[in-house]
């Protein structure tokens, strides 16, 4: 039996017997050179000294060494983190645990739980250092079950550690053929916007956008605290919780510190990918977070609580700087919840938060891409001739453009290597080439994974379907949901710009997939027109029936992201116009939809033509083109673009029935006007002149 407790089928014993027989037959003894014979008579000893461990558990404990501080403890500290500056590593960990305990404090008992670092499954590493039981006031209830136990904190685990936690402890987690983690989000496979609540208090009542068209559904402070208590009690009842301390916004001058407390390794790994990962030095000085998420999504809210309509509730308290998630395990709620927070915090600093993609050319020219689902935002902003700053969320400050996130959250349905090679290649484990080599060892319920590269990241696949034997993913299978997703770090994109920042944009591109077929392929916009179409956020979807009858349906989403904005859309539009005017940016409306008729009659504008249009915008050549104005919408359209047939630039030329074109054009214009009614009475500035300019920039008929 081998030293590790496993059987060995070595042939060493047979070789020794054969050698002894040979010597007895008078064969000459083989002489060795270059090494003296040792005292025990063995001339060539490859064996090492025996291991120090006395048991298999002790041997396993030797396999992993404790991580030493990777940066020296500094003499000074950033403002607000002085307590972390000149202390020992042990004291630093105590303060860090106390901070986490404070985050998990019950408002009823006014005390945080006893917390300790480490996995409760590892008995050898259990409760060595714990935060003191800290009381802010005399607790209302002095003794509780949660006060008698330790809550194990798995703090900022590496992707490999989270990988192991998910595989071992979370039902429905598997390894795909490329090494990505496949997991399930439970009953909810998408966001629940009707279950999102925002605390309405004296401040937010005046600052936020409420009422018709607004995504903000109010709740009161008391109800929030009830749900917060429910979430905290659930998290404190667990043996372990996952805690991520990370950043939002790649601009270091305006970044936000966020803490995510969750019950699932899947959620911790997802946020590890999606937020900006701090360096060890930044983590040492992290201090108190600016915002905290309590993700108790496996536990429902009480539907009999005031303002609750289902067992799901996503609650935002901007005054307390906290977010509570109950009754949904869909990870996208955390990502978009923080995006909403940025939509509130950044404008207070005169920074515009944007639901957009962004890339940069070799000459430093930055473009912003706005567009709803199906408009081609991801495809057009991902250009191998340009660097990708980000694909979804950005800030525009006095320093330029910066990505809010540290990762990408891509749709996977119908994904193929040919259509989206960057996304396809990003769904993996590690930083190098895949597939990784996986060696599973099931002794003591452990998993050992070997990768030929230094692994820093791990892609997460949500709600996908895979072959039970080969583990190859079938991206066309929507058995679980149509909304299959992949989360991966932005570093997985080959042409990503790291750090994800750039200078002020030169072009602002608004994308619309017009299934009515009446908008031109490209239009140059005035500032008021840019504001009008930015506020409108138009695209058209194609809805089907069982009989196969399909008609275009207009969809409007204010600022191309109405579900996430906090202020009135006109406030974001005014900031956009101000920054465009100050930095000389040009607005463009690009139609990636139909030409020559509505859906079912005309044809979709070829992607190659759209790319030529985008290239002309990037190069600046389109600024120097000749233009003419269209009727009704009053759009300036070029008469010629290299590589694009001139006849398609004016949509009326492509329609066989001109009268049908006029009718359809007026129909779409009417839909624009009706949608804009909810914004028409909102005055920007003291005199409201900007509102009048925006209204005048809409369709005129």
XYZ file of C-alpha atoms in Angstrom:
701
model
C 0.000 0.000 0.000
C 1.340 3.454 -0.881
C 2.097 6.116 1.734
C -1.026 8.071 0.836
C -3.272 5.149 1.730
C -3.895 4.000 -1.856
C -2.867 0.628 -3.284
C 0.277 0.559 -5.461
C 0.854 -2.144 -8.044
C 4.634 -1.550 -8.295
C 6.797 -4.328 -9.726
C 9.717 -3.416 -7.460
C 9.492 -6.639 -5.446
C 9.771 -8.835 -8.539
C 12.794 -6.862 -9.797
C 14.657 -7.379 -6.512
C 14.050 -11.123 -6.632
C 15.321 -11.318 -10.208
C 18.430 -9.337 -9.296
C 19.231 -11.641 -6.368
C 18.955 -14.688 -8.616
C 21.291 -13.117 -11.156
C 23.972 -12.426 -8.561
C 23.751 -16.005 -7.274
C 24.451 -17.245 -10.800
C 27.794 -15.504 -10.848
C 26.948 -12.532 -13.057
C 29.237 -9.543 -12.525
C 27.928 -6.850 -10.220
C 27.114 -3.559 -11.937
C 29.423 -0.757 -10.804
C 28.098 2.776 -10.259
C 30.158 5.947 -10.622
C 29.820 9.538 -9.506
C 27.990 8.784 -6.246
C 29.416 7.237 -3.104
C 27.678 4.362 -1.474
C 25.651 5.445 1.530
C 25.867 3.878 4.949
C 22.732 1.807 4.522
C 24.115 0.128 1.436
C 21.795 1.811 -1.078
C 23.895 3.194 -3.916
C 21.184 5.352 -5.624
C 18.485 6.595 -3.240
C 15.698 8.681 -4.864
C 13.455 8.544 -1.848
C 12.877 11.673 0.236
C 12.454 12.019 3.979
C 9.065 10.854 5.286
C 6.300 13.426 5.520
C 5.771 15.112 8.849
C 2.062 14.374 8.889
C 0.768 11.593 11.133
C -2.718 11.368 9.576
C -4.238 11.835 6.120
C -6.091 14.918 7.383
C -2.834 16.410 8.598
C -1.233 15.629 5.253
C -4.033 17.465 3.459
C -3.523 20.442 5.754
C 0.099 20.641 4.579
C -1.052 20.821 0.954
C -2.147 24.444 1.286
C 0.009 27.124 2.820
C -1.368 30.267 4.354
C -1.340 33.289 2.076
C 1.179 35.854 3.221
C 0.442 39.569 2.818
C 1.414 40.460 -0.735
C 2.048 44.106 0.085
C 3.787 45.706 3.053
C 1.729 47.359 5.744
C 2.026 51.033 4.989
C 2.834 53.784 7.469
C -0.054 55.893 6.189
C -3.529 55.105 4.973
C -6.204 56.535 2.773
C -8.620 58.930 4.386
C -11.234 57.090 6.414
C -9.122 53.920 6.709
C -6.562 55.077 9.266
C -7.488 52.223 11.590
C -6.001 49.768 9.085
C -2.725 51.614 8.618
C -0.174 50.781 11.324
C -1.429 47.534 12.830
C -0.389 43.912 12.719
C -1.858 41.457 10.249
C -3.788 39.764 13.066
C -5.318 43.051 14.184
C -6.094 43.922 10.559
C -8.065 40.686 10.178
C -9.925 41.366 13.431
C -10.960 44.811 12.203
C -11.978 43.339 8.858
C -14.145 40.727 10.581
C -15.637 43.388 12.841
C -16.588 45.390 9.749
C -18.347 42.347 8.294
C -20.051 41.647 11.625
C -21.318 45.243 11.650
C -22.702 44.751 8.140
C -24.643 41.714 9.348
C -25.896 43.428 12.507
C -29.543 42.910 13.385
C -31.453 46.154 13.802
C -33.684 44.491 16.417
C -30.876 43.113 18.536
C -28.531 45.928 17.514
C -25.618 43.555 17.418
C -23.616 41.732 14.816
C -23.031 37.974 14.778
C -19.841 36.265 15.834
C -17.911 35.834 12.613
C -14.798 33.870 11.792
C -12.879 33.392 8.575
C -12.754 30.015 6.924
C -14.896 27.166 5.672
C -16.839 25.394 8.462
C -16.212 22.122 6.617
C -12.515 22.432 7.432
C -12.429 21.603 11.127
C -8.677 22.148 11.432
C -9.063 25.777 10.415
C -12.107 26.539 12.581
C -12.646 29.561 14.796
C -9.162 30.847 15.580
C -9.899 34.566 15.352
C -13.375 35.984 15.797
C -14.735 39.482 16.016
C -15.887 40.592 19.435
C -19.611 40.661 20.107
C -20.084 44.374 19.542
C -23.053 46.328 20.923
C -23.948 49.799 19.744
C -26.774 50.135 22.292
C -28.278 47.878 24.930
C -29.843 45.149 22.774
C -33.587 44.700 22.876
C -33.107 40.924 22.881
C -29.883 39.961 24.596
C -29.813 36.248 23.771
C -30.694 34.452 20.539
C -29.710 31.262 18.745
C -27.667 33.219 16.208
C -25.751 34.855 19.070
C -24.631 31.443 20.286
C -23.045 30.350 17.006
C -20.266 31.404 14.705
C -20.989 32.548 11.171
C -18.101 31.487 8.982
C -17.091 34.184 6.513
C -15.640 33.109 3.169
C -14.046 36.425 2.306
C -13.036 37.367 -1.239
C -12.381 33.784 -2.230
C -10.470 33.109 -5.411
C -12.354 31.717 -8.431
C -10.791 28.293 -7.837
C -12.049 28.245 -4.244
C -15.532 29.385 -5.272
C -15.479 26.743 -8.012
C -14.898 24.054 -5.398
C -17.581 25.452 -3.085
C -20.185 25.457 -5.850
C -19.365 21.960 -7.099
C -19.326 20.414 -3.630
C -22.246 22.189 -1.991
C -24.659 23.643 -4.565
C -27.044 21.298 -6.318
C -27.191 21.971 -10.051
C -23.566 23.096 -10.400
C -21.472 21.271 -12.986
C -18.269 21.593 -14.989
C -18.727 22.086 -18.717
C -16.345 20.741 -21.334
C -14.463 24.070 -21.483
C -14.099 24.274 -17.714
C -16.777 26.912 -17.117
C -19.139 26.562 -14.175
C -22.716 25.742 -15.196
C -25.321 26.603 -12.593
C -29.022 27.293 -12.131
C -30.672 30.450 -10.824
C -33.753 28.662 -9.512
C -37.331 29.549 -10.392
C -36.430 33.063 -11.558
C -34.369 33.125 -14.756
C -34.578 36.878 -15.319
C -35.043 40.134 -13.458
C -38.281 40.883 -11.605
C -38.819 44.632 -12.250
C -42.327 44.612 -10.760
C -40.881 43.348 -7.470
C -38.242 46.074 -7.223
C -38.874 48.685 -4.522
C -37.143 51.955 -3.591
C -37.525 53.631 -0.216
C -39.350 56.929 -0.632
C -38.262 59.402 2.043
C -37.989 63.185 2.302
C -34.904 63.267 0.072
C -35.794 60.711 -2.592
C -39.361 62.025 -2.855
C -37.951 65.129 -4.519
C -34.885 63.678 -6.251
C -36.140 60.512 -7.911
C -38.495 59.949 -10.816
C -41.854 58.659 -9.558
C -45.189 58.013 -11.174
C -46.240 57.035 -14.695
C -43.453 55.524 -16.769
C -41.014 55.387 -13.854
C -39.317 52.103 -12.874
C -39.193 53.248 -9.245
C -41.951 51.660 -7.135
C -42.072 53.121 -3.657
C -41.856 51.480 -0.240
C -41.479 53.016 3.197
C -38.528 52.829 5.563
C -40.258 50.481 8.002
C -41.024 47.869 5.340
C -37.440 48.000 4.117
C -36.184 47.358 7.651
C -38.574 44.402 8.001
C -37.169 42.851 4.824
C -33.603 43.710 5.809
C -34.096 41.978 9.154
C -35.522 38.939 7.389
C -32.533 38.762 5.050
C -29.934 39.312 7.788
C -31.551 36.733 10.064
C -31.493 34.204 7.232
C -27.834 34.891 6.435
C -26.869 34.723 10.121
C -28.623 31.360 10.474
C -26.276 29.801 7.914
C -23.021 28.084 8.777
C -21.215 30.204 6.210
C -21.697 33.298 4.082
C -19.698 34.623 1.154
C -18.452 38.202 1.345
C -17.054 40.153 -1.618
C -15.415 43.555 -1.168
C -14.987 45.091 -4.633
C -15.187 48.315 -6.631
C -17.389 49.951 -9.234
C -15.985 52.390 -11.841
C -12.500 52.046 -13.320
C -11.861 55.754 -12.749
C -10.027 55.628 -9.376
C -11.097 59.165 -8.563
C -14.778 58.250 -8.664
C -14.903 54.566 -7.789
C -17.399 53.151 -5.300
C -16.622 50.498 -2.685
C -19.261 47.757 -2.567
C -19.747 44.782 -0.267
C -21.833 41.793 -1.347
C -22.976 39.316 1.316
C -24.478 36.186 -0.220
C -25.344 32.586 0.575
C -24.204 30.972 -2.682
C -20.760 30.513 -4.197
C -22.408 31.079 -7.587
C -23.433 34.604 -6.554
C -20.013 35.364 -5.092
C -18.257 34.170 -8.238
C -20.677 36.086 -10.465
C -19.919 39.338 -8.643
C -16.208 38.542 -8.622
C -16.465 38.575 -12.407
C -18.796 41.549 -12.773
C -17.299 44.038 -10.296
C -13.775 45.427 -10.386
C -11.397 43.172 -8.479
C -9.235 44.989 -5.915
C -5.511 44.402 -5.701
C -4.241 42.906 -2.413
C -2.996 46.341 -1.406
C -6.383 47.933 -2.132
C -8.111 45.183 -0.167
C -5.932 45.820 2.873
C -7.112 49.442 2.944
C -10.699 48.744 1.895
C -12.298 49.873 5.167
C -16.043 50.540 5.311
C -18.002 49.943 2.070
C -19.977 52.712 0.388
C -22.816 50.316 -0.421
C -23.853 46.843 0.758
C -25.972 44.106 -0.840
C -27.660 41.448 1.308
C -28.487 38.617 -1.073
C -30.802 36.201 0.729
C -32.436 35.172 -2.540
C -33.024 31.575 -1.465
C -35.366 32.838 1.259
C -38.711 34.459 0.352
C -40.092 37.708 1.615
C -43.326 37.686 3.594
C -45.992 38.494 1.027
C -48.269 39.743 3.810
C -45.792 42.535 4.518
C -46.958 45.941 3.299
C -45.929 46.761 -0.329
C -45.182 43.087 -1.070
C -47.165 41.498 -3.903
C -45.210 38.236 -4.340
C -42.611 36.223 -2.448
C -39.898 38.164 -4.301
C -38.630 41.591 -3.344
C -35.572 43.595 -4.412
C -35.357 46.590 -2.090
C -33.143 49.668 -2.368
C -32.525 52.129 0.447
C -30.389 54.991 -0.835
C -30.158 56.683 2.559
C -28.848 53.553 4.296
C -26.816 52.645 1.188
C -28.169 49.105 1.252
C -29.923 46.658 -1.033
C -31.866 43.569 0.071
C -32.728 40.626 -2.191
C -35.360 38.074 -1.157
C -37.102 35.357 -3.159
C -34.943 35.349 -6.314
C -31.579 33.753 -7.036
C -31.145 35.417 -10.424
C -27.672 36.977 -10.215
C -28.493 39.791 -12.640
C -30.499 41.501 -9.876
C -27.216 42.365 -8.129
C -25.570 43.699 -11.277
C -28.477 45.894 -12.310
C -29.240 46.911 -8.736
C -25.775 48.412 -8.433
C -26.219 50.040 -11.840
C -29.291 51.792 -10.454
C -27.226 52.977 -7.493
C -24.649 54.445 -9.882
C -27.481 56.213 -11.757
C -28.259 57.961 -8.466
C -24.782 58.609 -7.045
C -22.874 59.668 -10.160
C -25.090 62.600 -11.278
C -24.560 64.097 -7.803
C -20.888 64.389 -8.838
C -21.822 65.788 -12.263
C -20.940 62.408 -13.780
C -23.250 60.914 -16.395
C -24.016 57.205 -15.953
C -24.820 55.465 -19.236
C -26.304 52.159 -20.377
C -23.999 51.835 -23.372
C -21.102 50.079 -25.008
C -17.852 51.918 -25.658
C -14.746 51.381 -27.756
C -11.660 53.356 -28.763
C -9.656 53.643 -31.975
C -5.882 53.677 -32.336
C -5.902 57.468 -32.388
C -7.759 57.660 -29.078
C -11.167 58.426 -30.588
C -13.921 57.035 -28.342
C -17.441 56.108 -29.441
C -20.498 55.346 -27.313
C -23.106 52.831 -28.497
C -26.668 52.925 -27.157
C -29.234 50.319 -28.123
C -31.865 47.952 -26.784
C -31.850 44.200 -27.263
C -31.564 43.140 -30.896
C -30.131 46.431 -32.190
C -26.580 45.105 -32.571
C -24.996 47.082 -29.730
C -22.720 44.236 -28.648
C -21.816 43.255 -32.207
C -21.005 46.787 -33.377
C -19.167 47.892 -30.236
C -17.008 44.751 -30.415
C -14.649 45.679 -33.231
C -11.298 43.917 -33.590
C -9.828 47.094 -35.059
C -10.687 49.009 -31.891
C -10.161 48.513 -28.159
C -13.182 47.602 -26.058
C -13.625 49.848 -23.008
C -16.833 48.106 -21.995
C -19.988 46.485 -23.313
C -22.799 47.698 -21.028
C -22.290 50.297 -18.261
C -20.193 53.469 -18.303
C -19.570 56.817 -16.647
C -18.699 60.082 -18.397
C -16.844 62.406 -16.035
C -14.479 65.341 -16.365
C -11.739 62.713 -16.845
C -13.416 61.007 -19.809
C -15.147 57.636 -20.170
C -14.772 54.785 -17.679
C -16.339 51.351 -17.475
C -18.384 50.755 -14.331
C -17.859 46.985 -14.345
C -15.042 44.477 -14.393
C -16.785 41.898 -16.530
C -19.346 41.089 -19.212
C -22.785 39.487 -18.949
C -23.609 38.122 -22.378
C -26.685 36.391 -23.742
C -25.949 32.831 -24.803
C -29.020 31.644 -26.662
C -27.967 30.654 -30.176
C -24.308 31.429 -29.426
C -21.799 30.095 -31.965
C -18.072 30.440 -32.452
C -18.610 31.851 -35.928
C -21.029 34.607 -34.876
C -19.467 35.672 -31.566
C -15.914 34.273 -31.313
C -14.904 36.541 -28.413
C -17.823 35.465 -26.233
C -17.377 31.839 -27.271
C -13.693 31.841 -26.319
C -14.371 33.656 -23.034
C -16.477 30.830 -21.606
C -13.671 28.977 -19.876
C -11.655 28.503 -16.697
C -8.304 30.244 -16.255
C -6.383 32.911 -18.114
C -4.711 30.769 -20.765
C -5.853 28.490 -23.539
C -8.478 25.877 -22.777
C -9.713 23.231 -22.424
C -8.212 22.789 -18.988
C -7.163 19.430 -17.688
C -9.499 18.243 -14.959
C -8.416 15.467 -12.590
C -11.209 14.509 -10.189
C -10.248 12.777 -6.969
C -13.245 11.839 -4.826
C -11.482 10.790 -1.625
C -13.073 12.522 1.358
C -15.524 14.247 -1.003
C -12.786 16.524 -2.338
C -12.157 17.733 -5.859
C -8.729 18.497 -7.243
C -8.473 20.541 -10.428
C -5.301 20.934 -12.426
C -4.861 23.647 -15.041
C -1.777 24.103 -17.242
C -2.012 27.877 -16.750
C -2.116 30.211 -13.773
C -5.875 30.488 -13.261
C -7.297 33.794 -12.131
C -10.823 33.766 -13.512
C -13.743 31.485 -14.151
C -16.685 31.998 -16.473
C -20.172 31.271 -15.145
C -22.928 29.847 -17.342
C -26.496 30.424 -16.138
C -29.384 28.092 -16.955
C -27.785 26.496 -20.013
C -28.293 22.882 -21.139
C -25.386 20.496 -21.680
C -24.761 16.892 -22.691
C -24.789 14.722 -19.567
C -21.745 12.742 -20.713
C -19.497 15.077 -22.712
C -20.606 18.224 -20.818
C -20.665 20.110 -24.123
C -23.113 23.015 -23.995
C -26.028 23.199 -26.429
C -26.520 26.945 -26.781
C -29.571 26.468 -28.981
C -31.485 24.644 -26.225
C -33.914 26.892 -24.340
C -35.429 24.143 -22.174
C -34.639 26.072 -18.985
C -35.071 29.598 -20.356
C -34.561 31.763 -23.406
C -32.456 34.040 -21.185
C -29.321 31.886 -20.884
C -26.307 33.953 -19.844
C -22.535 33.903 -19.457
C -20.571 35.985 -16.975
C -16.841 36.419 -17.506
C -14.104 38.969 -16.703
C -13.460 41.627 -19.324
C -9.827 40.478 -19.415
C -11.077 37.452 -21.371
C -11.765 39.735 -24.364
C -8.555 39.865 -26.452
C -8.830 43.555 -27.405
C -10.107 44.828 -24.051
C -8.512 48.073 -22.905
C -7.116 47.594 -19.411
C -7.652 49.761 -17.424
C -11.097 50.306 -18.916
C -10.938 54.075 -19.348
C -10.684 56.430 -22.311
C -10.793 60.104 -23.297
C -13.974 62.058 -23.994
C -16.140 60.524 -26.748
C -16.153 61.961 -30.255
C -19.264 60.092 -31.398
C -22.509 59.128 -29.669
C -24.309 56.429 -31.686
C -27.967 55.649 -30.988
C -28.959 52.280 -32.455
C -32.522 51.346 -33.456
C -33.751 48.169 -35.088
C -36.675 49.716 -36.980
C -38.926 46.854 -38.086
C -41.296 49.398 -39.659
C -38.600 50.105 -42.272
C -39.020 53.907 -42.416
C -35.961 55.214 -40.545
C -32.827 55.833 -42.640
C -29.732 53.648 -42.154
C -27.896 56.638 -40.651
C -28.747 60.218 -39.675
C -26.626 63.002 -38.232
C -28.397 64.517 -35.226
C -28.468 67.986 -33.732
C -28.086 68.235 -29.950
C -31.865 68.591 -29.367
C -32.495 65.628 -31.694
C -29.899 63.597 -29.811
C -31.691 64.385 -26.558
C -35.091 63.542 -28.038
C -34.043 60.147 -29.396
C -31.952 59.424 -26.288
C -34.989 60.012 -24.080
C -37.209 57.993 -26.440
C -34.898 54.949 -26.559
C -36.692 53.411 -29.541
C -36.494 50.046 -31.198
C -39.096 47.715 -32.715
C -39.632 44.095 -31.833
C -41.230 41.454 -34.005
C -43.971 39.594 -32.156
C -45.234 36.256 -33.465
C -48.511 34.376 -33.140
C -49.240 30.681 -33.290
C -50.575 31.105 -36.812
C -47.323 32.762 -37.876
C -48.710 36.286 -38.343
C -46.000 38.762 -37.356
C -46.247 42.522 -36.940
C -43.686 45.060 -35.752
C -44.200 46.408 -32.252
C -42.601 49.694 -31.192
C -40.686 49.560 -27.913
C -39.448 52.617 -26.015
C -37.075 52.565 -23.072
C -36.011 55.974 -21.756
C -32.251 56.581 -22.001
C -31.996 53.093 -23.542
C -32.280 51.674 -20.015
C -35.491 52.820 -18.315
C -35.484 49.884 -15.894
C -32.313 51.135 -14.211
C -32.492 54.936 -14.141
C -33.370 56.750 -10.917
C -33.788 60.385 -11.967
C -36.122 61.786 -14.604
C -34.842 60.911 -18.123
C -34.585 64.560 -19.127
C -31.945 65.122 -16.440
C -29.675 62.488 -17.973
C -30.408 63.893 -21.445
C -29.449 67.405 -20.335
C -26.153 66.122 -18.925
C -25.492 64.223 -22.163
C -26.081 67.333 -24.276
C -23.881 69.441 -22.004
C -20.968 67.020 -22.233
C -21.379 66.521 -25.988
C -21.369 70.253 -26.565
C -18.392 70.840 -24.267
C -16.235 68.122 -25.834
C -17.409 68.407 -29.443
C -19.128 65.026 -29.766
C -21.519 64.293 -32.649
C -24.785 62.387 -32.314
C -25.878 59.735 -34.829
C -29.036 57.665 -35.260
C -28.255 54.323 -36.930
C -31.022 51.977 -38.070
C -29.961 48.317 -38.076
C -33.486 47.133 -38.944
C -35.476 46.907 -42.155
C -35.364 48.671 -45.512
C -37.779 48.555 -48.455
C -40.793 47.777 -46.295
C -41.753 46.670 -42.827
C -40.815 43.280 -41.423
C -42.216 40.572 -43.669
C -42.084 42.811 -46.763
C -38.700 44.487 -46.816
C -35.292 43.100 -45.927
C -32.987 43.670 -42.996
C -30.168 46.101 -43.719
C -27.030 44.054 -44.309
C -24.590 43.999 -41.404
C -21.781 44.756 -43.860
C -23.452 48.034 -44.836
C -23.959 48.982 -41.187
C -20.306 48.286 -40.459
C -19.302 50.553 -43.364
C -21.487 53.282 -41.863
C -19.925 52.837 -38.429
C -16.425 52.873 -39.977
C -17.256 56.159 -41.727
C -18.405 57.614 -38.395
C -15.199 56.497 -36.668
C -12.944 57.863 -39.419
C -14.699 61.228 -39.470
C -15.413 61.033 -43.198
C -19.173 61.076 -42.616
C -18.935 64.539 -41.080
C -17.822 65.881 -44.459
C -20.580 64.203 -46.525
C -23.408 66.019 -48.290
C -26.731 65.889 -46.441
C -30.411 66.340 -47.094
C -33.350 66.494 -44.672
C -36.171 63.933 -44.456
C -39.825 64.735 -43.959
C -41.703 64.266 -40.661
C -38.697 63.331 -38.489
C -36.501 66.070 -40.011
C -33.377 63.899 -40.030
C -30.171 64.860 -41.868
C -29.164 61.923 -44.073
C -25.995 61.601 -46.196
C -26.340 61.258 -49.949
C -23.328 58.986 -50.313
C -21.191 56.635 -48.189
C -18.332 54.557 -49.539
C -19.292 50.874 -49.706
C -23.023 51.505 -49.146
C -25.569 51.659 -52.014
C -26.760 55.276 -52.231
C -30.373 54.278 -52.945
C -30.858 52.764 -49.473
C -29.705 55.905 -47.630
C -33.136 57.494 -48.154
C -35.703 54.865 -47.112
C -38.457 56.109 -49.452
C -36.319 55.041 -52.424
C -36.456 51.403 -51.344
C -40.245 51.157 -50.954
C -42.158 49.941 -54.001
C -45.419 51.406 -52.692
C -44.752 55.055 -51.787
C -48.177 55.507 -50.232
C -47.561 52.609 -47.865
C -44.308 54.266 -46.889
C -46.081 57.538 -46.031
C -48.739 55.752 -43.971
C -46.154 53.698 -42.073
C -43.959 56.757 -41.494
C -46.848 58.687 -39.951
C -47.808 55.669 -37.858
C -44.328 55.453 -36.343
C -44.211 59.231 -35.820
C -47.475 58.996 -33.914
C -46.063 56.290 -31.679
C -43.045 58.497 -30.921
C -45.297 61.436 -30.054
C -47.558 59.359 -27.812
C -44.584 57.871 -25.958
C -43.108 61.332 -25.363
C -46.272 62.723 -23.745
C -45.137 61.508 -20.327
C -41.978 63.652 -20.614
C -43.508 66.754 -22.207
C -44.535 68.482 -18.981
C -41.223 68.076 -17.219
C -39.339 71.387 -17.228
C -35.543 71.448 -17.349
C -34.023 74.583 -15.826
C -35.823 77.630 -14.546
C -37.255 78.786 -17.865
C -37.925 75.345 -19.381
C -36.506 76.387 -22.762
C -34.495 73.183 -23.090
C -37.692 71.145 -22.804
C -39.214 73.163 -25.640
C -36.137 72.548 -27.828
C -36.325 68.810 -27.202
C -40.028 68.672 -28.090
C -39.395 70.641 -31.283
C -36.736 68.079 -32.281
C -39.319 65.293 -32.501
C -41.458 64.354 -35.501
C -43.399 67.231 -37.053
C -46.634 66.379 -38.847
